[in-house]
Amino acid sequence: MSHKWLEWAKRIQSLSQAGLTFSKDIYDIERFEELRMISAEIMEEYTELDLQKIKDLFTNETGYQTPKVDVRGVVFRDDKILMVRENIDDRWSIPGGFCDVGLSPSENIIKELEEESGYIVEPVKMLAFLDMNKHPHPPQPYYYYKMFIKCEIVGGNAITGIETKDIKFFSENNLPNLSTDRNTESQIKTLFEFQRNPHKESILD
């Protein structure tokens, strides 16, 4: 569900970053820096992001570029799914965020769920590992993978965190206004399929 211009901008950014990482020749470095600027200008043209913000995002990246991983904790109670209301856009998402270096996916989701919802959980199964480009998310400056992990509540209480303003459980037919940067309706519908069928095989891509 991606846009061609977005794919091109990301590929140019990735190639330019790899070139800046491995090149020694000053003229090649100049050319790769120019390519990175072109990718930022494409992003500015087709998104609402400011050029300087895009440049800052891109120039903060070092080393060979690989996909970023976003992990989400899927928690059900009485056939309703746990969601948090994001401060950043006032919309709802499954708790989670980017994986931190030094923590495993399970450790990351335990941390994210406690920080965003107050619940202490135990991860029990990876439900889906998805390429964000293959799902109807809004355009993003980076290439993302999304990991959905089923978790069981083992402690804690509903408490909002720094990034969240509300916590609720929602039924499949009564979903709130979604933060589509983080999760889509079709993804959440798929997660309810896992709740109905615990033996459903994990999904890739």
One Martini backbone bead per residue (centre of mass of N, CA, C, O) as a GRO file, in nm:
protein
  205
    1MET     BB    1   0.053   0.065   0.013
    2SER     BB    2   0.254   0.232  -0.140
    3HIS     BB    3   0.444   0.492  -0.266
    4LYS     BB    4   0.664   0.554  -0.508
    5TRP     BB    5   0.803   0.808  -0.393
    6LEU     BB    6   0.870   0.673  -0.122
    7GLU     BB    7   1.045   0.446  -0.224
    8TRP     BB    8   1.256   0.625  -0.362
    9ALA     BB    9   1.342   0.794  -0.116
   10LYS     BB   10   1.437   0.552   0.057
   11ARG     BB   11   1.648   0.442  -0.142
   12ILE     BB   12   1.822   0.694  -0.158
   13GLN     BB   13   1.881   0.711   0.143
   14SER     BB   14   2.013   0.431   0.172
   15LEU     BB   15   2.239   0.468  -0.040
   16SER     BB   16   2.365   0.725   0.080
   17GLN     BB   17   2.437   0.604   0.357
   18ALA     BB   18   2.619   0.381   0.256
   19GLY     BB   19   2.816   0.568   0.111
   20LEU     BB   20   2.897   0.736   0.369
   21THR     BB   21   3.010   0.486   0.523
   22PHE     BB   22   3.228   0.364   0.285
   23SER     BB   23   3.343   0.618   0.181
   24LYS     BB   24   3.658   0.810   0.093
   25ASP     BB   25   3.584   0.989  -0.128
   26ILE     BB   26   3.504   1.322  -0.146
   27TYR     BB   27   3.326   1.316  -0.406
   28ASP     BB   28   3.138   1.088  -0.323
   29ILE     BB   29   3.037   1.220  -0.065
   30GLU     BB   30   2.901   1.459  -0.204
   31ARG     BB   31   2.701   1.289  -0.371
   32PHE     BB   32   2.560   1.150  -0.128
   33GLU     BB   33   2.466   1.413   0.005
   34GLU     BB   34   2.288   1.496  -0.236
   35LEU     BB   35   2.102   1.251  -0.230
   36ARG     BB   36   1.993   1.303   0.053
   37MET     BB   37   1.865   1.575  -0.019
   38ILE     BB   38   1.670   1.470  -0.234
   39SER     BB   39   1.508   1.285  -0.044
   40ALA     BB   40   1.412   1.519   0.139
   41GLU     BB   41   1.263   1.682  -0.085
   42ILE     BB   42   1.057   1.467  -0.148
   43MET     BB   43   0.929   1.455   0.131
   44GLU     BB   44   0.841   1.752   0.145
   45GLU     BB   45   0.653   1.754  -0.109
   46TYR     BB   46   0.457   1.489   0.011
   47THR     BB   47   0.458   1.623   0.294
   48GLU     BB   48   0.433   1.790   0.626
   49LEU     BB   49   0.729   1.807   0.645
   50ASP     BB   50   1.008   1.957   0.732
   51LEU     BB   51   1.310   1.982   0.592
   52GLN     BB   52   1.483   2.005   0.850
   53LYS     BB   53   1.362   1.758   0.990
   54ILE     BB   54   1.446   1.554   0.777
   55LYS     BB   55   1.748   1.610   0.787
   56ASP     BB   56   1.779   1.534   1.084
   57LEU     BB   57   1.688   1.244   1.056
   58PHE     BB   58   1.901   1.155   0.843
   59THR     BB   59   2.172   1.262   0.986
   60ASN     BB   60   2.133   1.070   1.243
   61GLU     BB   61   2.209   0.857   1.054
   62THR     BB   62   2.413   0.562   1.081
   63GLY     BB   63   2.522   0.357   0.878
   64TYR     BB   64   2.377   0.089   0.777
   65GLN     BB   65   2.063   0.056   0.652
   66THR     BB   66   1.781  -0.050   0.844
   67PRO     BB   67   1.515  -0.161   0.974
   68LYS     BB   68   1.278  -0.074   1.188
   69VAL     BB   69   1.144  -0.173   1.513
   70ASP     BB   70   0.804  -0.243   1.603
   71VAL     BB   71   0.642  -0.303   1.915
   72ARG     BB   72   0.338  -0.493   2.008
   73GLY     BB   73   0.091  -0.536   2.269
   74VAL     BB   74  -0.137  -0.808   2.299
   75VAL     BB   75  -0.441  -0.752   2.486
   76PHE     BB   76  -0.688  -0.951   2.647
   77ARG     BB   77  -1.037  -0.884   2.774
   78ASP     BB   78  -1.326  -1.006   2.720
   79ASP     BB   79  -1.279  -0.975   2.404
   80LYS     BB   80  -1.080  -0.730   2.449
   81ILE     BB   81  -0.869  -0.464   2.353
   82LEU     BB   82  -0.582  -0.305   2.426
   83MET     BB   83  -0.566   0.059   2.461
   84VAL     BB   84  -0.406   0.373   2.376
   85ARG     BB   85  -0.382   0.721   2.420
   86GLU     BB   86  -0.224   0.949   2.234
   87ASN     BB   87  -0.069   1.250   2.267
   88ILE     BB   88   0.031   1.323   1.970
   89ASP     BB   89  -0.292   1.254   1.829
   90ASP     BB   90  -0.547   1.151   2.000
   91ARG     BB   91  -0.508   0.841   1.955
   92TRP     BB   92  -0.527   0.488   1.900
   93SER     BB   93  -0.329   0.213   2.045
   94ILE     BB   94  -0.117  -0.027   2.066
   95PRO     BB   95   0.107  -0.098   2.273
   96GLY     BB   96   0.431   0.067   2.210
   97GLY     BB   97   0.751   0.048   2.017
   98PHE     BB   98   1.064   0.085   1.990
   99CYS     BB   99   1.342  -0.088   1.989
  100ASP     BB  100   1.587  -0.148   2.219
  101VAL     BB  101   1.898  -0.161   2.285
  102GLY     BB  102   1.950  -0.466   2.481
  103LEU     BB  103   1.662  -0.572   2.404
  104SER     BB  104   1.430  -0.781   2.370
  105PRO     BB  105   1.121  -0.815   2.253
  106SER     BB  106   1.003  -0.899   2.528
  107GLU     BB  107   1.136  -0.674   2.697
  108ASN     BB  108   1.017  -0.439   2.541
  109ILE     BB  109   0.708  -0.499   2.588
  110ILE     BB  110   0.713  -0.488   2.890
  111LYS     BB  111   0.806  -0.195   2.910
  112GLU     BB  112   0.588  -0.054   2.733
  113LEU     BB  113   0.334  -0.145   2.888
  114GLU     BB  114   0.404  -0.019   3.159
  115GLU     BB  115   0.449   0.277   3.059
  116GLU     BB  116   0.154   0.306   2.900
  117SER     BB  117  -0.055   0.122   3.116
  118GLY     BB  118   0.065  -0.037   3.397
  119TYR     BB  119   0.107  -0.318   3.295
  120ILE     BB  120   0.197  -0.647   3.367
  121VAL     BB  121   0.366  -0.878   3.151
  122GLU     BB  122   0.345  -1.185   2.946
  123PRO     BB  123   0.486  -1.325   2.692
  124VAL     BB  124   0.351  -1.588   2.446
  125LYS     BB  125   0.319  -1.466   2.134
  126MET     BB  126   0.383  -1.441   1.796
  127LEU     BB  127   0.164  -1.315   1.551
  128ALA     BB  128   0.328  -1.070   1.394
  129PHE     BB  129   0.538  -0.985   1.096
  130LEU     BB  130   0.560  -0.661   0.948
  131ASP     BB  131   0.537  -0.471   0.660
  132MET     BB  132   0.441  -0.150   0.646
  133ASN     BB  133   0.420  -0.120   0.324
  134LYS     BB  134   0.179  -0.359   0.323
  135HIS     BB  135   0.016  -0.127   0.468
  136PRO     BB  136  -0.231   0.136   0.550
  137HIS     BB  137  -0.020   0.355   0.603
  138PRO     BB  138   0.123   0.625   0.638
  139PRO     BB  139   0.372   0.800   0.549
  140GLN     BB  140   0.728   0.729   0.595
  141PRO     BB  141   1.072   0.796   0.638
  142TYR     BB  142   1.092   0.498   0.715
  143TYR     BB  143   1.170   0.160   0.756
  144TYR     BB  144   0.928  -0.084   0.873
  145TYR     BB  145   0.874  -0.309   1.138
  146LYS     BB  146   0.607  -0.518   1.276
  147MET     BB  147   0.542  -0.641   1.613
  148PHE     BB  148   0.312  -0.888   1.738
  149ILE     BB  149   0.246  -0.953   2.090
  150LYS     BB  150   0.126  -1.173   2.302
  151CYS     BB  151  -0.030  -1.096   2.623
  152GLU     BB  152  -0.027  -1.132   2.981
  153ILE     BB  153  -0.164  -1.043   3.270
  154VAL     BB  154   0.025  -1.020   3.606
  155GLY     BB  155  -0.010  -0.702   3.666
  156GLY     BB  156  -0.112  -0.420   3.777
  157ASN     BB  157  -0.238  -0.098   3.652
  158ALA     BB  158  -0.416   0.152   3.518
  159ILE     BB  159  -0.159   0.370   3.378
  160THR     BB  160  -0.047   0.644   3.265
  161GLY     BB  161   0.190   0.800   3.065
  162ILE     BB  162   0.383   1.017   2.893
  163GLU     BB  163   0.236   0.914   2.600
  164THR     BB  164  -0.039   0.891   2.766
  165LYS     BB  165  -0.418   0.949   2.842
  166ASP     BB  166  -0.542   0.649   2.794
  167ILE     BB  167  -0.732   0.342   2.899
  168LYS     BB  168  -0.865   0.062   2.701
  169PHE     BB  169  -1.123  -0.163   2.611
  170PHE     BB  170  -1.204  -0.319   2.288
  171SER     BB  171  -1.414  -0.405   2.058
  172GLU     BB  172  -1.433  -0.497   1.731
  173ASN     BB  173  -1.717  -0.311   1.687
  174ASN     BB  174  -1.562  -0.061   1.885
  175LEU     BB  175  -1.355   0.122   1.757
  176PRO     BB  176  -1.149   0.370   1.761
  177ASN     BB  177  -0.954   0.628   1.687
  178LEU     BB  178  -0.683   0.571   1.492
  179SER     BB  179  -0.330   0.529   1.491
  180THR     BB  180  -0.201   0.472   1.176
  181ASP     BB  181   0.105   0.478   1.236
  182ARG     BB  182   0.064   0.208   1.433
  183ASN     BB  183  -0.241   0.117   1.342
  184THR     BB  184  -0.481  -0.085   1.187
  185GLU     BB  185  -0.781  -0.221   1.133
  186SER     BB  186  -0.685  -0.482   0.992
  187GLN     BB  187  -0.488  -0.567   1.214
  188ILE     BB  188  -0.693  -0.585   1.447
  189LYS     BB  189  -0.873  -0.795   1.317
  190THR     BB  190  -0.651  -1.011   1.311
  191LEU     BB  191  -0.614  -1.027   1.620
  192PHE     BB  192  -0.902  -1.141   1.671
  193GLU     BB  193  -0.848  -1.409   1.528
  194PHE     BB  194  -0.652  -1.513   1.745
  195GLN     BB  195  -0.861  -1.514   1.974
  196ARG     BB  196  -1.052  -1.726   1.833
  197ASN     BB  197  -0.763  -1.867   1.722
  198PRO     BB  198  -0.494  -1.992   1.892
  199HIS     BB  199  -0.380  -2.178   1.630
  200LYS     BB  200  -0.293  -1.959   1.467
  201GLU     BB  201  -0.070  -1.864   1.252
  202SER     BB  202   0.175  -1.681   1.194
  203ILE     BB  203   0.253  -1.364   1.046
  204LEU     BB  204   0.399  -1.261   0.733
  205ASP     BB  205   0.401  -0.931   0.592
   0.00000   0.00000   0.00000
